[in-house]
mmCIF file of C-alpha atoms in Angstrom:
data_model
loop_
_atom_site.group_PDB
_atom_site.id
_atom_site.type_symbol
_atom_site.label_atom_id
_atom_site.label_comp_id
_atom_site.label_asym_id
_atom_site.label_seq_id
_atom_site.Cartn_x
_atom_site.Cartn_y
_atom_site.Cartn_z
ATOM 1 C CA LEU A 1 -38.603 185.119 -98.794
ATOM 2 C CA ALA A 2 -40.231 188.349 -97.633
ATOM 3 C CA ALA A 3 -36.882 190.192 -97.824
ATOM 4 C CA GLN A 4 -36.179 189.323 -101.436
ATOM 5 C CA GLY A 5 -36.376 192.107 -103.995
ATOM 6 C CA ASP A 6 -38.436 190.028 -106.422
ATOM 7 C CA PHE A 7 -40.800 188.900 -103.667
ATOM 8 C CA ALA A 8 -43.989 189.052 -105.750
ATOM 9 C CA LEU A 9 -42.533 187.041 -108.635
ATOM 10 C CA ARG A 10 -41.008 184.492 -106.249
ATOM 11 C CA CYS A 11 -44.413 183.966 -104.587
ATOM 12 C CA ALA A 12 -46.042 183.342 -107.958
ATOM 13 C CA ASP A 13 -43.326 180.876 -108.995
ATOM 14 C CA LEU A 14 -43.592 178.938 -105.740
ATOM 15 C CA ALA A 15 -47.381 178.873 -105.848
ATOM 16 C CA ARG A 16 -47.411 177.502 -109.381
ATOM 17 C CA SER A 17 -44.762 174.878 -108.669
ATOM 18 C CA ALA A 18 -46.204 173.413 -105.454
ATOM 19 C CA PRO A 19 -49.221 175.305 -104.083
ATOM 20 C CA ALA A 20 -50.012 172.919 -101.208
ATOM 21 C CA HIS A 21 -46.417 173.046 -99.968
ATOM 22 C CA TRP A 22 -46.427 176.851 -99.666
ATOM 23 C CA GLN A 23 -49.912 177.497 -98.296
ATOM 24 C CA VAL A 24 -48.577 178.485 -94.858
ATOM 25 C CA VAL A 25 -45.334 180.170 -95.918
ATOM 26 C CA LEU A 26 -46.766 182.532 -98.544
ATOM 27 C CA PRO A 27 -49.379 184.193 -96.287
ATOM 28 C CA LEU A 28 -46.858 184.595 -93.434
ATOM 29 C CA ALA A 29 -44.296 186.069 -95.821
ATOM 30 C CA ALA A 30 -46.904 188.537 -97.111
ATOM 31 C CA ARG A 31 -47.522 189.771 -93.572
ATOM 32 C CA LEU A 32 -43.803 190.277 -93.019
ATOM 33 C CA ALA A 33 -43.496 192.074 -96.341
ATOM 34 C CA LYS A 34 -46.186 194.613 -95.207
ATOM 35 C CA ALA A 35 -49.266 195.784 -97.039
ATOM 36 C CA GLU A 36 -47.849 197.270 -100.271
ATOM 37 C CA ARG A 37 -45.417 194.477 -101.110
ATOM 38 C CA GLY A 38 -47.625 191.740 -99.684
ATOM 39 C CA ALA A 39 -50.626 192.906 -101.711
ATOM 40 C CA SER A 40 -48.439 193.089 -104.809
ATOM 41 C CA ALA A 41 -47.569 189.419 -104.285
ATOM 42 C CA ALA A 42 -51.266 188.559 -104.000
ATOM 43 C CA ASP A 43 -51.945 190.464 -107.209
ATOM 44 C CA GLU A 44 -49.148 188.580 -108.984
ATOM 45 C CA LEU A 45 -50.773 185.288 -107.997
ATOM 46 C CA ILE A 46 -53.858 186.212 -110.044
ATOM 47 C CA GLY A 47 -51.795 187.718 -112.853
ATOM 48 C CA GLY A 48 -52.837 191.266 -111.942
ATOM 49 C CA THR A 49 -56.149 190.739 -113.754
ATOM 50 C CA SER A 50 -59.784 190.527 -112.734
ATOM 51 C CA ILE A 51 -61.590 187.244 -113.182
ATOM 52 C CA GLY A 52 -63.671 188.846 -115.922
ATOM 53 C CA GLU A 53 -60.571 189.797 -117.912
ATOM 54 C CA PHE A 54 -59.099 186.335 -117.452
ATOM 55 C CA LEU A 55 -62.295 184.612 -118.609
ATOM 56 C CA GLY A 56 -62.178 186.736 -121.743
ATOM 57 C CA ARG A 57 -58.975 184.922 -122.719
ATOM 58 C CA GLN A 58 -59.183 181.432 -121.247
ATOM 59 C CA LYS A 59 -60.894 179.100 -118.807
ATOM 60 C CA PRO A 60 -59.302 178.926 -115.344
ATOM 61 C CA ALA A 61 -57.780 175.617 -114.301
ATOM 62 C CA ALA A 62 -57.684 174.182 -110.790
ATOM 63 C CA ALA A 63 -54.189 175.680 -110.309
ATOM 64 C CA ASP A 64 -55.535 179.178 -111.060
ATOM 65 C CA TRP A 65 -58.214 178.801 -108.378
ATOM 66 C CA THR A 66 -55.591 177.569 -105.911
ATOM 67 C CA CYS A 67 -53.420 180.616 -106.582
ATOM 68 C CA ALA A 68 -56.453 182.857 -106.028
ATOM 69 C CA LEU A 69 -57.050 181.219 -102.654
ATOM 70 C CA LEU A 70 -53.383 181.729 -101.720
ATOM 71 C CA ALA A 71 -53.713 185.383 -102.750
ATOM 72 C CA GLY A 72 -56.770 185.762 -100.536
ATOM 73 C CA SER A 73 -54.960 184.108 -97.644
ATOM 74 C CA GLN A 74 -52.063 186.552 -98.064
ATOM 75 C CA LEU A 75 -54.412 189.533 -97.871
ATOM 76 C CA GLN A 76 -56.219 188.051 -94.890
ATOM 77 C CA GLU A 77 -52.889 187.557 -93.112
ATOM 78 C CA ILE A 78 -51.872 191.165 -93.793
ATOM 79 C CA GLY A 79 -55.199 192.365 -92.392
ATOM 80 C CA LEU A 80 -57.946 194.472 -93.912
ATOM 81 C CA GLY A 81 -57.021 197.448 -91.734
ATOM 82 C CA ALA A 82 -53.670 197.718 -93.498
ATOM 83 C CA ILE A 83 -55.074 196.826 -96.924
ATOM 84 C CA ASN A 84 -57.758 199.517 -96.774
ATOM 85 C CA LYS A 85 -55.259 202.349 -96.176
ATOM 86 C CA SER A 86 -54.430 202.514 -99.881
ATOM 87 C CA ARG A 87 -56.669 202.640 -102.944
ATOM 88 C CA ARG A 88 -54.197 200.495 -104.811
ATOM 89 C CA THR A 89 -54.225 197.690 -102.247
ATOM 90 C CA GLN A 90 -58.000 198.011 -101.914
ATOM 91 C CA ALA A 91 -58.311 197.464 -105.666
ATOM 92 C CA ILE A 92 -56.109 194.371 -105.405
ATOM 93 C CA ALA A 93 -58.317 192.993 -102.635
ATOM 94 C CA GLN A 94 -61.403 193.548 -104.800
ATOM 95 C CA ARG A 95 -59.789 191.689 -107.704
ATOM 96 C CA VAL A 96 -58.854 188.769 -105.464
ATOM 97 C CA ALA A 97 -62.346 188.689 -103.952
ATOM 98 C CA GLY A 98 -63.804 188.495 -107.457
ATOM 99 C CA TRP A 99 -61.642 185.467 -108.193
ATOM 100 C CA LEU A 100 -62.671 183.753 -104.966
ATOM 101 C CA ALA A 101 -66.371 184.374 -105.575
ATOM 102 C CA ALA A 102 -66.090 182.959 -109.091
ATOM 103 C CA SER A 103 -64.269 179.858 -107.847
ATOM 104 C CA LEU A 104 -66.929 178.722 -105.394
ATOM 105 C CA PRO A 105 -69.535 177.023 -107.623
ATOM 106 C CA VAL A 106 -67.167 175.403 -110.156
ATOM 107 C CA HIS A 107 -67.339 171.604 -110.011
ATOM 108 C CA PRO A 108 -64.018 169.717 -110.182
ATOM 109 C CA ASP A 109 -65.150 168.070 -113.431
ATOM 110 C CA ASP A 110 -65.321 171.571 -114.934
ATOM 111 C CA GLY A 111 -61.857 172.571 -113.761
ATOM 112 C CA GLY A 112 -62.881 173.646 -110.270
ATOM 113 C CA ALA A 113 -61.031 173.150 -107.018
ATOM 114 C CA PRO A 114 -61.704 170.266 -104.603
ATOM 115 C CA THR A 115 -64.718 170.633 -102.322
ATOM 116 C CA ARG A 116 -62.847 171.520 -99.128
ATOM 117 C CA GLN A 117 -60.739 174.098 -100.936
ATOM 118 C CA ARG A 118 -63.861 175.820 -102.256
ATOM 119 C CA ALA A 119 -65.268 175.908 -98.733
ATOM 120 C CA GLN A 120 -62.009 177.464 -97.492
ATOM 121 C CA ALA A 121 -62.210 180.024 -100.295
ATOM 122 C CA GLY A 122 -65.706 180.926 -99.131
ATOM 123 C CA ASP A 123 -64.456 181.676 -95.622
ATOM 124 C CA VAL A 124 -61.506 183.747 -96.898
ATOM 125 C CA LEU A 125 -63.934 185.622 -99.123
ATOM 126 C CA SER A 126 -66.045 186.481 -96.084
ATOM 127 C CA ALA A 127 -62.987 187.921 -94.351
ATOM 128 C CA LEU A 128 -62.103 190.081 -97.380
ATOM 129 C CA GLY A 129 -65.681 191.223 -98.071
ATOM 130 C CA ASP A 130 -67.972 189.168 -100.276
ATOM 131 C CA PRO A 131 -68.837 191.118 -103.465
ATOM 132 C CA ARG A 132 -71.918 188.975 -104.054
ATOM 133 C CA PHE A 133 -73.740 190.936 -101.335
ATOM 134 C CA ASP A 134 -74.551 194.630 -100.906
ATOM 135 C CA ALA A 135 -73.637 196.065 -97.502
ATOM 136 C CA GLN A 136 -75.749 199.156 -98.196
ATOM 137 C CA ARG A 137 -78.876 197.074 -98.858
ATOM 138 C CA PHE A 138 -79.078 194.895 -95.754
ATOM 139 C CA TRP A 139 -76.431 192.514 -97.165
ATOM 140 C CA LEU A 140 -78.925 191.246 -99.740
ATOM 141 C CA PRO A 141 -77.468 189.901 -103.009
ATOM 142 C CA ALA A 142 -76.000 192.653 -105.176
ATOM 143 C CA ASP A 143 -78.281 192.422 -108.202
ATOM 144 C CA LYS A 144 -81.448 194.138 -109.386
ATOM 145 C CA MET A 145 -83.666 191.327 -108.118
ATOM 146 C CA LEU A 146 -81.906 191.201 -104.723
ATOM 147 C CA GLY A 147 -81.121 187.544 -105.344
ATOM 148 C CA LEU A 148 -84.720 186.499 -105.983
ATOM 149 C CA VAL A 149 -85.236 184.080 -108.892
ATOM 150 C CA ARG A 150 -88.532 183.774 -110.725
ATOM 151 C CA ILE A 151 -89.969 180.245 -110.855
ATOM 152 C CA PRO A 152 -92.671 179.871 -113.516
ATOM 153 C CA ALA A 153 -96.051 178.310 -112.802
ATOM 154 C CA ASP A 154 -96.168 174.560 -113.419
ATOM 155 C CA PRO A 155 -99.639 172.994 -113.802
ATOM 156 C CA GLU A 156 -98.064 169.530 -114.240
ATOM 157 C CA PHE A 157 -95.854 169.487 -111.138
ATOM 158 C CA ARG A 158 -96.131 166.540 -108.766
ATOM 159 C CA ILE A 159 -94.630 166.783 -105.264
ATOM 160 C CA GLY A 160 -92.873 163.838 -103.642
ATOM 161 C CA THR A 161 -92.015 160.418 -105.053
ATOM 162 C CA ARG A 162 -94.488 158.528 -107.211
ATOM 163 C CA ASN A 163 -95.400 154.958 -106.296
ATOM 164 C CA ALA A 164 -94.029 153.796 -109.622
ATOM 165 C CA ASP A 165 -90.660 155.438 -108.881
ATOM 166 C CA ALA A 166 -90.213 154.267 -105.289
ATOM 167 C CA LYS A 167 -88.226 151.134 -106.148
ATOM 168 C CA ARG A 168 -85.941 153.064 -108.523
ATOM 169 C CA VAL A 169 -85.267 155.710 -105.863
ATOM 170 C CA GLU A 170 -84.633 153.047 -103.207
ATOM 171 C CA GLU A 171 -81.893 151.589 -105.378
ATOM 172 C CA ILE A 172 -80.121 154.958 -105.065
ATOM 173 C CA VAL A 173 -80.903 155.980 -101.462
ATOM 174 C CA ALA A 174 -81.741 152.596 -99.826
ATOM 175 C CA TYR A 175 -85.038 153.692 -98.255
ATOM 176 C CA VAL A 176 -88.123 155.691 -99.256
ATOM 177 C CA ASP A 177 -90.579 156.653 -96.513
ATOM 178 C CA TYR A 178 -94.279 156.241 -97.203
ATOM 179 C CA GLU A 179 -94.770 159.868 -96.109
ATOM 180 C CA GLU A 180 -93.145 161.116 -99.331
ATOM 181 C CA ILE A 181 -95.199 158.934 -101.689
ATOM 182 C CA ASN A 182 -97.616 160.936 -103.828
ATOM 183 C CA ASP A 183 -99.323 160.331 -107.168
ATOM 184 C CA ALA A 184 -101.615 163.374 -107.254
ATOM 185 C CA LEU A 185 -100.880 166.452 -109.344
ATOM 186 C CA THR A 186 -99.845 169.478 -107.262
ATOM 187 C CA PRO A 187 -99.749 172.504 -109.592
ATOM 188 C CA THR A 188 -97.480 175.353 -108.532
ATOM 189 C CA PRO A 189 -98.162 179.060 -109.160
ATOM 190 C CA GLU A 190 -95.472 181.523 -110.196
ATOM 191 C CA PHE A 191 -93.296 182.721 -107.325
ATOM 192 C CA LEU A 192 -89.846 184.143 -106.624
ATOM 193 C CA ILE A 193 -87.372 182.366 -104.361
ATOM 194 C CA ALA A 194 -84.034 183.430 -102.897
ATOM 195 C CA ARG A 195 -80.926 182.297 -104.730
ATOM 196 C CA TYR A 196 -79.203 181.724 -101.374
ATOM 197 C CA THR A 197 -80.279 180.789 -97.890
ATOM 198 C CA VAL A 198 -80.437 183.756 -95.499
ATOM 199 C CA THR A 199 -76.894 184.539 -94.367
ATOM 200 C CA VAL A 200 -75.493 185.440 -90.967
ATOM 201 C CA ALA A 201 -74.912 189.033 -92.126
ATOM 202 C CA GLN A 202 -78.503 189.389 -93.370
ATOM 203 C CA PHE A 203 -79.965 187.965 -90.175
ATOM 204 C CA ARG A 204 -77.722 190.184 -88.029
ATOM 205 C CA VAL A 205 -79.113 193.312 -89.726
ATOM 206 C CA PHE A 206 -82.620 192.149 -88.831
ATOM 207 C CA VAL A 207 -81.690 191.406 -85.212
ATOM 208 C CA GLU A 208 -79.996 194.778 -84.760
ATOM 209 C CA ALA A 209 -82.813 196.709 -86.468
ATOM 210 C CA THR A 210 -85.628 195.074 -84.519
ATOM 211 C CA ARG A 211 -83.721 194.366 -81.294
ATOM 212 C CA CYS A 212 -85.145 190.896 -81.538
ATOM 213 C CA LYS A 213 -84.082 188.595 -78.724
ATOM 214 C CA ILE A 214 -83.079 185.418 -80.500
ATOM 215 C CA GLY A 215 -83.018 182.102 -78.723
ATOM 216 C CA ASP A 216 -79.381 181.247 -79.447
ATOM 217 C CA ALA A 217 -76.743 184.001 -79.713
ATOM 218 C CA ARG A 218 -74.444 181.586 -81.545
ATOM 219 C CA ALA A 219 -76.602 182.149 -84.632
ATOM 220 C CA LEU A 220 -74.655 185.378 -85.259
ATOM 221 C CA ARG A 221 -71.137 184.090 -84.572
ATOM 222 C CA ASP A 222 -70.435 182.324 -87.846
ATOM 223 C CA ALA A 223 -68.823 183.868 -90.947
ATOM 224 C CA ASP A 224 -70.988 186.572 -92.522
ATOM 225 C CA ASN A 225 -71.559 184.711 -95.792
ATOM 226 C CA ARG A 226 -72.462 181.378 -94.245
ATOM 227 C CA PRO A 227 -76.141 180.463 -93.832
ATOM 228 C CA VAL A 228 -77.559 181.557 -90.526
ATOM 229 C CA SER A 229 -78.370 178.520 -88.390
ATOM 230 C CA ARG A 230 -79.770 177.874 -84.910
ATOM 231 C CA VAL A 231 -82.894 179.775 -85.998
ATOM 232 C CA SER A 232 -86.368 178.755 -84.885
ATOM 233 C CA TRP A 233 -89.408 178.772 -87.170
ATOM 234 C CA HIS A 234 -90.802 181.779 -85.279
ATOM 235 C CA GLU A 235 -87.550 183.722 -85.795
ATOM 236 C CA ALA A 236 -87.549 182.864 -89.499
ATOM 237 C CA ILE A 237 -91.134 184.134 -89.803
ATOM 238 C CA ALA A 238 -90.163 187.341 -87.984
ATOM 239 C CA TYR A 239 -87.301 187.911 -90.448
ATOM 240 C CA CYS A 240 -89.701 187.487 -93.379
ATOM 241 C CA ASP A 241 -92.107 190.042 -91.889
ATOM 242 C CA TRP A 242 -89.266 192.518 -91.312
ATOM 243 C CA LEU A 243 -87.866 192.106 -94.822
ATOM 244 C CA ASN A 244 -91.341 192.536 -96.292
ATOM 245 C CA GLU A 245 -91.698 195.854 -94.462
ATOM 246 C CA GLU A 246 -88.268 197.044 -95.592
ATOM 247 C CA LEU A 247 -89.050 196.185 -99.209
ATOM 248 C CA ALA A 248 -92.333 198.049 -98.914
ATOM 249 C CA SER A 249 -90.942 201.207 -97.312
ATOM 250 C CA SER A 250 -87.136 201.533 -97.330
ATOM 251 C CA PRO A 251 -85.767 204.162 -99.763
ATOM 252 C CA LEU A 252 -82.746 201.891 -100.261
ATOM 253 C CA LEU A 253 -84.901 199.294 -102.014
ATOM 254 C CA GLN A 254 -87.497 201.358 -103.857
ATOM 255 C CA ASP A 255 -85.901 200.955 -107.294
ATOM 256 C CA CYS A 256 -85.983 197.148 -107.385
ATOM 257 C CA GLU A 257 -88.601 194.814 -108.834
ATOM 258 C CA PRO A 258 -89.350 192.933 -105.569
ATOM 259 C CA SER A 259 -90.231 196.234 -103.909
ATOM 260 C CA ARG A 260 -92.568 197.119 -106.773
ATOM 261 C CA LEU A 261 -94.329 193.766 -106.523
ATOM 262 C CA ILE A 262 -94.978 194.353 -102.832
ATOM 263 C CA ARG A 263 -96.027 198.006 -103.092
ATOM 264 C CA GLN A 264 -98.139 197.801 -106.239
ATOM 265 C CA HIS A 265 -99.336 194.204 -106.403
ATOM 266 C CA ARG A 266 -99.395 193.184 -102.731
ATOM 267 C CA TRP A 267 -96.954 190.308 -103.082
ATOM 268 C CA ARG A 268 -95.425 189.231 -99.792
ATOM 269 C CA VAL A 269 -92.144 187.856 -98.404
ATOM 270 C CA ALA A 270 -92.669 184.505 -96.683
ATOM 271 C CA LEU A 271 -91.074 181.185 -95.946
ATOM 272 C CA PRO A 272 -91.576 178.855 -98.904
ATOM 273 C CA SER A 273 -94.350 176.327 -98.686
ATOM 274 C CA GLU A 274 -93.247 172.724 -98.879
ATOM 275 C CA LEU A 275 -94.623 172.647 -102.422
ATOM 276 C CA GLU A 276 -92.734 175.785 -103.494
ATOM 277 C CA TRP A 277 -89.542 174.500 -101.919
ATOM 278 C CA GLU A 278 -89.595 171.189 -103.779
ATOM 279 C CA LYS A 279 -90.542 172.797 -107.084
ATOM 280 C CA ALA A 280 -87.528 175.117 -106.733
ATOM 281 C CA ALA A 281 -85.177 172.380 -105.501
ATOM 282 C CA ARG A 282 -85.799 170.140 -108.498
ATOM 283 C CA GLY A 283 -84.633 172.822 -110.914
ATOM 284 C CA GLY A 284 -87.009 171.587 -113.583
ATOM 285 C CA LEU A 285 -85.861 167.949 -113.320
ATOM 286 C CA ARG A 286 -89.028 165.916 -112.836
ATOM 287 C CA ASP A 287 -88.697 162.866 -110.588
ATOM 288 C CA ALA A 288 -84.929 163.288 -110.130
ATOM 289 C CA VAL A 289 -83.475 162.272 -106.757
ATOM 290 C CA PHE A 290 -81.170 165.292 -106.424
ATOM 291 C CA SER A 291 -81.195 168.830 -107.794
ATOM 292 C CA TRP A 292 -78.685 167.794 -110.466
ATOM 293 C CA GLY A 293 -79.996 164.335 -111.371
ATOM 294 C CA ASN A 294 -79.846 160.822 -109.935
ATOM 295 C CA ASP A 295 -76.154 160.360 -109.158
ATOM 296 C CA ASP A 296 -74.838 160.694 -105.616
ATOM 297 C CA ASP A 297 -72.143 163.418 -105.799
ATOM 298 C CA PRO A 298 -70.914 165.217 -102.612
ATOM 299 C CA ALA A 299 -68.942 167.598 -104.857
ATOM 300 C CA ARG A 300 -72.299 169.118 -105.897
ATOM 301 C CA ALA A 301 -73.698 169.849 -102.425
ATOM 302 C CA ASN A 302 -72.517 170.040 -98.820
ATOM 303 C CA TYR A 303 -73.772 166.727 -97.447
ATOM 304 C CA ASP A 304 -72.395 163.387 -96.263
ATOM 305 C CA ARG A 305 -69.720 165.237 -94.245
ATOM 306 C CA ALA A 306 -67.852 166.220 -97.397
ATOM 307 C CA ILE A 307 -66.675 169.322 -95.492
ATOM 308 C CA ASP A 308 -67.754 168.510 -91.899
ATOM 309 C CA HIS A 309 -69.226 171.948 -91.228
ATOM 310 C CA ILE A 310 -71.512 174.595 -92.699
ATOM 311 C CA SER A 311 -69.972 176.277 -95.746
ATOM 312 C CA ALA A 312 -70.402 179.740 -97.232
ATOM 313 C CA VAL A 313 -73.469 179.981 -99.454
ATOM 314 C CA GLY A 314 -72.873 179.148 -103.091
ATOM 315 C CA CYS A 315 -69.818 176.885 -102.658
ATOM 316 C CA PHE A 316 -71.408 174.305 -104.946
ATOM 317 C CA PRO A 317 -72.926 174.449 -108.445
ATOM 318 C CA ALA A 318 -76.392 175.969 -108.771
ATOM 319 C CA ASN A 319 -79.304 173.925 -110.045
ATOM 320 C CA ALA A 320 -80.892 174.700 -113.409
ATOM 321 C CA PHE A 321 -82.985 177.497 -111.849
ATOM 322 C CA GLY A 322 -79.808 179.214 -110.600
ATOM 323 C CA LEU A 323 -80.465 178.314 -106.943
ATOM 324 C CA TYR A 324 -77.662 177.324 -104.576
ATOM 325 C CA ASP A 325 -77.563 174.844 -101.698
ATOM 326 C CA MET A 326 -81.100 173.549 -102.084
ATOM 327 C CA ILE A 327 -79.554 170.241 -101.081
ATOM 328 C CA GLY A 328 -77.293 170.051 -98.022
ATOM 329 C CA ASN A 329 -75.489 172.699 -95.958
ATOM 330 C CA VAL A 330 -78.432 173.467 -93.631
ATOM 331 C CA TRP A 331 -81.943 172.125 -93.300
ATOM 332 C CA GLU A 332 -84.447 174.747 -94.470
ATOM 333 C CA TRP A 333 -87.679 175.694 -92.748
ATOM 334 C CA THR A 334 -90.870 175.814 -94.771
ATOM 335 C CA ARG A 335 -94.091 177.437 -93.597
ATOM 336 C CA SER A 336 -96.032 174.178 -94.100
ATOM 337 C CA GLY A 337 -97.345 172.025 -91.314
ATOM 338 C CA PHE A 338 -96.306 168.381 -91.476
ATOM 339 C CA HIS A 339 -99.398 166.702 -92.950
ATOM 340 C CA LEU A 340 -99.621 163.548 -94.996
ATOM 341 C CA TYR A 341 -100.046 163.588 -98.767
ATOM 342 C CA PRO A 342 -101.991 164.177 -100.929
ATOM 343 C CA TYR A 343 -100.849 167.780 -100.704
ATOM 344 C CA ARG A 344 -103.716 170.260 -100.535
ATOM 345 C CA ALA A 345 -102.813 173.830 -99.634
ATOM 346 C CA ALA A 346 -106.370 174.514 -98.463
ATOM 347 C CA ASP A 347 -106.436 171.699 -95.894
ATOM 348 C CA GLY A 348 -104.880 173.850 -93.163
ATOM 349 C CA ARG A 349 -101.229 172.934 -93.628
ATOM 350 C CA GLU A 350 -100.440 176.480 -94.834
ATOM 351 C CA ASP A 351 -102.162 178.155 -91.879
ATOM 352 C CA LEU A 352 -99.395 179.891 -89.933
ATOM 353 C CA LYS A 353 -101.450 179.939 -86.738
ATOM 354 C CA GLY A 354 -102.439 176.292 -86.866
ATOM 355 C CA ALA A 355 -101.395 173.200 -88.796
ATOM 356 C CA GLY A 356 -100.006 171.492 -85.691
ATOM 357 C CA ALA A 357 -96.766 171.995 -83.836
ATOM 358 C CA ARG A 358 -94.405 170.474 -86.404
ATOM 359 C CA ARG A 359 -93.327 172.298 -89.572
ATOM 360 C CA VAL A 360 -91.742 170.681 -92.583
ATOM 361 C CA VAL A 361 -88.001 171.111 -93.096
ATOM 362 C CA ARG A 362 -86.309 170.160 -96.348
ATOM 363 C CA GLY A 363 -82.990 169.617 -98.054
ATOM 364 C CA GLY A 364 -80.822 167.922 -95.462
ATOM 365 C CA SER A 365 -77.620 169.367 -94.019
ATOM 366 C CA TRP A 366 -73.858 168.972 -94.145
ATOM 367 C CA GLY A 367 -73.995 165.936 -91.849
ATOM 368 C CA CYS A 368 -76.792 164.082 -93.671
ATOM 369 C CA ASP A 369 -76.236 161.204 -96.053
ATOM 370 C CA HIS A 370 -77.786 161.054 -99.512
ATOM 371 C CA GLY A 371 -80.839 159.280 -98.138
ATOM 372 C CA THR A 372 -82.102 162.494 -96.535
ATOM 373 C CA ALA A 373 -80.222 165.196 -98.489
ATOM 374 C CA ARG A 374 -82.395 165.008 -101.602
ATOM 375 C CA CYS A 375 -85.395 166.661 -103.247
ATOM 376 C CA ALA A 376 -88.334 164.601 -101.977
ATOM 377 C CA TYR A 377 -87.287 163.743 -98.414
ATOM 378 C CA ARG A 378 -89.446 165.452 -95.774
ATOM 379 C CA ILE A 379 -89.407 165.603 -92.007
ATOM 380 C CA GLY A 380 -91.089 167.748 -89.366
ATOM 381 C CA PHE A 381 -89.376 169.805 -86.649
ATOM 382 C CA GLU A 382 -90.999 171.578 -83.715
ATOM 383 C CA ARG A 383 -91.436 175.305 -84.333
ATOM 384 C CA ASP A 384 -89.225 176.219 -81.366
ATOM 385 C CA ASP A 385 -86.409 174.008 -82.619
ATOM 386 C CA ASP A 386 -83.198 175.956 -83.285
ATOM 387 C CA ARG A 387 -80.688 173.289 -84.191
ATOM 388 C CA TYR A 388 -77.086 173.949 -85.184
ATOM 389 C CA ASN A 389 -77.842 172.809 -88.762
ATOM 390 C CA LEU A 390 -81.192 174.523 -89.346
ATOM 391 C CA GLY A 391 -81.674 177.686 -91.458
ATOM 392 C CA PHE A 392 -84.062 179.054 -94.077
ATOM 393 C CA ARG A 393 -84.532 180.969 -97.320
ATOM 394 C CA VAL A 394 -87.372 183.262 -98.393
ATOM 395 C CA VAL A 395 -89.881 183.476 -101.214
ATOM 396 C CA LEU A 396 -91.878 186.364 -102.664
ATOM 397 C CA ARG A 397 -95.372 185.251 -103.609
ATOM 398 C CA SER A 398 -98.641 186.763 -104.769
ATOM 399 C CA SER A 399 -101.010 184.724 -102.599
ATOM 400 C CA PRO A 400 -101.668 185.974 -99.055
ATOM 401 C CA VAL A 401 -99.955 184.201 -96.184
ATOM 402 C CA GLU A 402 -101.933 184.167 -92.937
#
């Protein structure tokens, strides 16, 4: 195959006719064909167009996403060292990466690829260089808000599961713990929360900059665009403090809105409170079981062993606030101590130096079933805990955190 004169066209024909059958052959053939011809084959698989150009004409089908993944696998097999020697092949790699990034959050009902294929695309994307993140800005998301999403104040929000809803929720998840029952209003102020959980690449920058001695070196061994895991509560707090200082002082970040909020209005980077986390996770859906509604659907989040491992951030559809992976993938630390409801922020649960040994974690992980991977479920972990399925995301808030 690699020796044929019409190699690129042959790859495209084979991929369209039976993509699963050729998923090993096409990448190996691209390596044998060398960088120029192999990259040309990858480009042919995506029609030589960017995802933006394609979307201007039509909606991609599952077969288009599969061809994009095969193109990424071809480039990965050739190797970035060879691809980066030419501007032309670099441009092809950027086009393919754009396709892969766009494929990740598309649900199969909307023409997306199956769950495991999207997870594979996320890992290939990491190998090629994920365009969703800015290497020059501490691998933070490549947008003006650095991936932070504004959540409006909600004076009518109510954390947890209401007594009146407990039976309805139990019909979906089998069991509702008394510790999540709450009927009191818990108003939320305005805050900003990260679109993604903190990634391996982001956490590595922090570790290298501060020379922080983390408890488990395996936290930095996963793919760059996967959520960092094996992180203790203390390490997550240290990352927040470091990021807050960088936003306040780094010239690389001075032109962004989060930096202005910190420098001029004394906002601060922190772990989300339990209240902030649940408000964000619900995506505006009051009393829903999951971020997307009340139907169990492992194609919408990485839980119930749908993939059997941590996946790259954003491999599932965002909730209505534009937040990814609030449910599943990794458990997420909050700053809140594990206290019973009713929820009162002033009762000591938000005191970083007190509030007991256990801190609330939320969201469930890839190995959890739908009984725990949902909006209202809460559990407490010890602050030194650094489990294989435990990560975090950050918020930017106006109230002081002490």
